[in-house]
Tab-separated table of C-alpha atoms in Angstrom:
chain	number	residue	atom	x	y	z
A	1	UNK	CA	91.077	181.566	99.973
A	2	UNK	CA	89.006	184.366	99.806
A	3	UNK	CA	85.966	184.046	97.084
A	4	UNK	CA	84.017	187.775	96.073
A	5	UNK	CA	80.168	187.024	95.745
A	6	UNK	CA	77.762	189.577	94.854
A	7	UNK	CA	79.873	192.368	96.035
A	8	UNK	CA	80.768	190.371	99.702
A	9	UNK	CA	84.124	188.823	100.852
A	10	UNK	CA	83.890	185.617	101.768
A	11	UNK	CA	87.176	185.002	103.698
A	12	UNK	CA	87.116	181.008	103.833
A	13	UNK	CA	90.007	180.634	105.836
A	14	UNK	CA	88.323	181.705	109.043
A	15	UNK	CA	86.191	178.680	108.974
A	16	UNK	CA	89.623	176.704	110.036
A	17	UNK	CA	89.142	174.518	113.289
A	18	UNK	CA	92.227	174.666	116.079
A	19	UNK	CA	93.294	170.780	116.668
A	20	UNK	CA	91.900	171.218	119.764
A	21	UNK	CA	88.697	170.811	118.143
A	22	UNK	CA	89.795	167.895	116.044
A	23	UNK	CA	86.824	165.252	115.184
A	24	UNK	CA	87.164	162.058	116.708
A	25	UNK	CA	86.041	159.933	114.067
A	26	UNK	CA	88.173	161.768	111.938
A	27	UNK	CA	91.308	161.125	113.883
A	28	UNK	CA	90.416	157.777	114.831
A	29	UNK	CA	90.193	156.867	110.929
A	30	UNK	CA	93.467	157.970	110.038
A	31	UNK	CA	95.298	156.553	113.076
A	32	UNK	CA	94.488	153.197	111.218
A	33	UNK	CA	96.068	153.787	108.513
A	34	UNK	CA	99.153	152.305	108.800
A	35	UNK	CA	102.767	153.389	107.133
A	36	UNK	CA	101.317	155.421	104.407
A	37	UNK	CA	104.917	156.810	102.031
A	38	UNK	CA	103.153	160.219	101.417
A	39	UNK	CA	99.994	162.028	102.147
A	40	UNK	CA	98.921	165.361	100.645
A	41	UNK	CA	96.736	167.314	103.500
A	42	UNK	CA	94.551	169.654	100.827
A	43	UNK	CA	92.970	172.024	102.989
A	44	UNK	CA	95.556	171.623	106.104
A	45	UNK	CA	93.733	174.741	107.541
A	46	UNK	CA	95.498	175.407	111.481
A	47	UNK	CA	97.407	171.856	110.836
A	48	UNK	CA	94.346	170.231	112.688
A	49	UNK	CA	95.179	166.163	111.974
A	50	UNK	CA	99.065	167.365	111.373
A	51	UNK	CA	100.191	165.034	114.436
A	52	UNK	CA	98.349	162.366	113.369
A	53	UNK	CA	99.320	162.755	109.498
A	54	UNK	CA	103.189	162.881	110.663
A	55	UNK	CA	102.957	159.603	112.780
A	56	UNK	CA	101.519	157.452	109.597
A	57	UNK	CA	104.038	159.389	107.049
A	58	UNK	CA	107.062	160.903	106.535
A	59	UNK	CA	106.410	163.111	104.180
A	60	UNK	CA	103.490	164.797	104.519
A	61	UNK	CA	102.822	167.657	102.409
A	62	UNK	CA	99.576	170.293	103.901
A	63	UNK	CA	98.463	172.665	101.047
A	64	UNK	CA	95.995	175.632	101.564
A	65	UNK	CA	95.643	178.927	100.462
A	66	UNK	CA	98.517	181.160	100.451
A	67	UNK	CA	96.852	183.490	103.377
A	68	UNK	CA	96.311	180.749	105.133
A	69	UNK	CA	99.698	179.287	105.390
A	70	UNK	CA	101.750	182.817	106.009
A	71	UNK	CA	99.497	184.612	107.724
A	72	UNK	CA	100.310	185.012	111.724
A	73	UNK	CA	97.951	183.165	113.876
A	74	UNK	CA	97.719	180.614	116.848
A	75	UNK	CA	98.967	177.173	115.026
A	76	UNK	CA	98.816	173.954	117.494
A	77	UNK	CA	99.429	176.154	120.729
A	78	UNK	CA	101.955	178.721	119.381
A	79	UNK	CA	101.444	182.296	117.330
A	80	UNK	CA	103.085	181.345	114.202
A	81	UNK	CA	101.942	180.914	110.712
A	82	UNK	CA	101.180	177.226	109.276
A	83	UNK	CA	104.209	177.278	106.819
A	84	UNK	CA	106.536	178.060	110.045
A	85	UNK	CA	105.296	175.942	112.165
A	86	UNK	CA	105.973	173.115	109.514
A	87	UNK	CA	108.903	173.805	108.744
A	88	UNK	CA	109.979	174.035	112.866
A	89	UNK	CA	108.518	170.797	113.665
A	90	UNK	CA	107.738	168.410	110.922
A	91	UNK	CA	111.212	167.271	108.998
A	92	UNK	CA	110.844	165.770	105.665
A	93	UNK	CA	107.337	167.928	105.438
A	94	UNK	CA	106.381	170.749	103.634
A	95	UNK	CA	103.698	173.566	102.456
A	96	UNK	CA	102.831	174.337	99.188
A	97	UNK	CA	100.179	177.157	98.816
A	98	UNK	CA	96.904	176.269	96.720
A	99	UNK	CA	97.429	179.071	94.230
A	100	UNK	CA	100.907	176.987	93.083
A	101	UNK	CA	99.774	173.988	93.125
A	102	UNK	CA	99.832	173.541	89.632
A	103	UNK	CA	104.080	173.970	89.441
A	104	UNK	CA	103.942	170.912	91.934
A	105	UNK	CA	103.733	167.015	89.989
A	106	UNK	CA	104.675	164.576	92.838
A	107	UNK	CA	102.716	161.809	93.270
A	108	UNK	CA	101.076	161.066	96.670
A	109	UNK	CA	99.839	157.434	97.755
A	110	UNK	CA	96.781	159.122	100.120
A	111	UNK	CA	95.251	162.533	99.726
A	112	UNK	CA	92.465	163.644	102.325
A	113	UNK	CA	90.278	166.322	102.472
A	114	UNK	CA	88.558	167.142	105.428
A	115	UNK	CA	85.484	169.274	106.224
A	116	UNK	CA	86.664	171.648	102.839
A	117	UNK	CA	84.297	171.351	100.437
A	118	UNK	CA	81.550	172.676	102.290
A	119	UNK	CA	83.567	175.883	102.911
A	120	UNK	CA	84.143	176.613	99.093
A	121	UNK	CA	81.228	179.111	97.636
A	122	UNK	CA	82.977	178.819	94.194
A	123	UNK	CA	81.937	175.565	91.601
A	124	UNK	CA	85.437	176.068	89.972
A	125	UNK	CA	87.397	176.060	93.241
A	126	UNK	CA	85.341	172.515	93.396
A	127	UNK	CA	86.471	171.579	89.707
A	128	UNK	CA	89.775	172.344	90.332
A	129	UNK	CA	91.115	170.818	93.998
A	130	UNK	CA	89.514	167.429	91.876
A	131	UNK	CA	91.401	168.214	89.548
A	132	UNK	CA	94.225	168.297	91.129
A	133	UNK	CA	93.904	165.819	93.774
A	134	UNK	CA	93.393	163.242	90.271
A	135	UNK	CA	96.919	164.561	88.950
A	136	UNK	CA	98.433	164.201	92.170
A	137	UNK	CA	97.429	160.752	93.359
A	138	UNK	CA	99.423	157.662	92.697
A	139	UNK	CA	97.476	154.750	90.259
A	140	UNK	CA	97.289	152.786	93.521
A	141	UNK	CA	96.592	155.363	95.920
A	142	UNK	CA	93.228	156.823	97.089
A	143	UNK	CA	91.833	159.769	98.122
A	144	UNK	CA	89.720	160.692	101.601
A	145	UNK	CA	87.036	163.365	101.561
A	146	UNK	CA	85.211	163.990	104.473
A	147	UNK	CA	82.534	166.448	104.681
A	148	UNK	CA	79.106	166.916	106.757
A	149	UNK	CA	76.117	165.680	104.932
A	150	UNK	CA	73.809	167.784	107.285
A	151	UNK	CA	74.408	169.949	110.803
A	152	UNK	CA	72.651	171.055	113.694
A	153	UNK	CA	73.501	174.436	113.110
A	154	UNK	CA	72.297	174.591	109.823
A	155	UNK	CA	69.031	176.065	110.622
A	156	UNK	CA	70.586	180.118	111.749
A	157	UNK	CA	72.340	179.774	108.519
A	158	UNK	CA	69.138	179.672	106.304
A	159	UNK	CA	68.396	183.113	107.328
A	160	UNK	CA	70.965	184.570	104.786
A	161	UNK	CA	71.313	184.055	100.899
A	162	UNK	CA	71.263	180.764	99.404
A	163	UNK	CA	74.423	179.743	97.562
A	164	UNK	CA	75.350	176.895	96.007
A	165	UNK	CA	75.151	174.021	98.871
A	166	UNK	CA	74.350	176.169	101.049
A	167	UNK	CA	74.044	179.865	102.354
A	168	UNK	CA	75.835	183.180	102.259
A	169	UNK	CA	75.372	184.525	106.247
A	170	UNK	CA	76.456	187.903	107.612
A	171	UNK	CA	77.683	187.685	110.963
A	172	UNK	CA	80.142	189.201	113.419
A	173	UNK	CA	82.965	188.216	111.253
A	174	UNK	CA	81.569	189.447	107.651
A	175	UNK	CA	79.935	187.238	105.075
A	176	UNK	CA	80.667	183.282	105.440
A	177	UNK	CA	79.506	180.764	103.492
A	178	UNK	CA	78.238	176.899	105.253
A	179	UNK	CA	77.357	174.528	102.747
A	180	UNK	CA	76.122	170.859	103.253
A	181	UNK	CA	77.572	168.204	100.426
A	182	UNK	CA	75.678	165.287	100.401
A	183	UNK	CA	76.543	161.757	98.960
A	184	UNK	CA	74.928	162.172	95.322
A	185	UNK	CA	76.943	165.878	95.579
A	186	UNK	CA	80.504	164.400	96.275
A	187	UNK	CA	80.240	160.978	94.162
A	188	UNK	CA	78.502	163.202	91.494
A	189	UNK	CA	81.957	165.733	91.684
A	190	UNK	CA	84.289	163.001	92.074
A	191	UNK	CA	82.729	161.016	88.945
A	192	UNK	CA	83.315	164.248	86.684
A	193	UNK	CA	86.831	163.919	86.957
A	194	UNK	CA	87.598	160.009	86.260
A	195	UNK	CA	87.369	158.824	90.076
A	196	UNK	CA	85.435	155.620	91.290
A	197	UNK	CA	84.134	155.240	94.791
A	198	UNK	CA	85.630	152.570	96.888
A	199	UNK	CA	82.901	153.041	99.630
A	200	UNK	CA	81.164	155.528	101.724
A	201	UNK	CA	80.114	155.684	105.364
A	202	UNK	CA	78.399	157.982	107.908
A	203	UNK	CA	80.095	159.026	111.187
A	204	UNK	CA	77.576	161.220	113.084
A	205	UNK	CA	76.833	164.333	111.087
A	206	UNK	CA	79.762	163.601	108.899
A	207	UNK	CA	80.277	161.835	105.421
A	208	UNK	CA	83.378	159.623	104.858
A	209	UNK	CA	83.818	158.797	101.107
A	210	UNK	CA	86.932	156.762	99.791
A	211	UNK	CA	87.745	157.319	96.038
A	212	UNK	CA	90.519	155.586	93.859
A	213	UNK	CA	91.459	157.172	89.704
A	214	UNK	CA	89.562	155.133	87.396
A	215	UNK	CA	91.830	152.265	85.558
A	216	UNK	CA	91.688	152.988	82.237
């Protein structure tokens, strides 16, 4: 997505990882999970956990921003775009850009989220992927955010423009935005829209935080 602030472009889908920097603890979570039906990916970014995501499910659907998925970039070793590379390797899987989300009403039994919260600048970008990850998960199912709480490299972003979480920073690349989402921040967002923690754990710098929809 790309987010205008205060007359700067804030192109958030440079901030996506290769898999070869995949987090461990990350990976190592979701290798436990164990014959999952279907998983939404919200934020897939450069299909970081996709070979993990395809080994527990199969059907995995990865959703981000329409740039993201069609633009032509290095994707898991190959210059492709996300939504080709999908399509080549993953059967029964699919892309759905963020901006169309709301045409799509399948129901999904896990729904992670990782490391994309702190790269949104915009409160109703925030809102909204809630939103939508609480119309899209199954009454049983459960949804996975992980985000970092605090970061070593913090500190050279506190030179630019605070911003929400966090900061706007002009570097080589243009304006990005960093933000840190702490506990109180990511219970407080999921509360707003009807979900209950199941439990929460630190990994590191990182914040794991399990949610389930309310039962009414």
């Amino acid at each position: 997505m790309r987010y205008y602030i205060e007359g700067n472009e804030v192109r958030a889908e440079n901030t996506a990882k290769p898999y070869t920097q995949k987090s461990s603890a990350v990976n190592d979570y979701l290798k436990i999970i164990v014959d999952d039906p279907s998983v939404l990916d919200f934020g897939c970014g450069k299909l970081r956990y996709s070979d993990t995501l395809v080994k527990i499910s199969s059907r995995v659907t990865f959703v981000d921003s329409e740039v993201q998925l069609n633009r032509t970039q290095a994707v898991r070793g190959e210059l492709t775009s996300v939504k080709k590379y999908v399509e080549d390797n993953y059967d029964g899987c699919c892309s759905i850009a963020y901006e169309n989300l709301a045409k799509h009403d399948e129901k999904y039994k896990l729904i992670i989220c990782t490391n994309v919260l702190s790269a949104i600048p915009c409160k109703n970008t925030l809102d909204d992927i809630v939103v939508h990850m609480h119309r899209l998960l199954m009454q049983n199912g459960r949804v996975i955010i992980v985000n970092q709480y605090r970061s070593s490299y913090f500190k050279k972003y506190e030179s630019g423009v605070k911003w929400l979480y966090g900061y706007l920073h002009r570097g080589l690349r243009g304006v990005t935005y960093y933000g840190v989402v702490d506990k109180i921040q990511v219970e407080a967002l999921l509360g707003k829209y009807n979900f209950v923690k199941i439990r929460s754990w630190y990994v590191g710098e990182s914040l794991f935080t399990e949610a389930r929809v309310a039962l009414v």
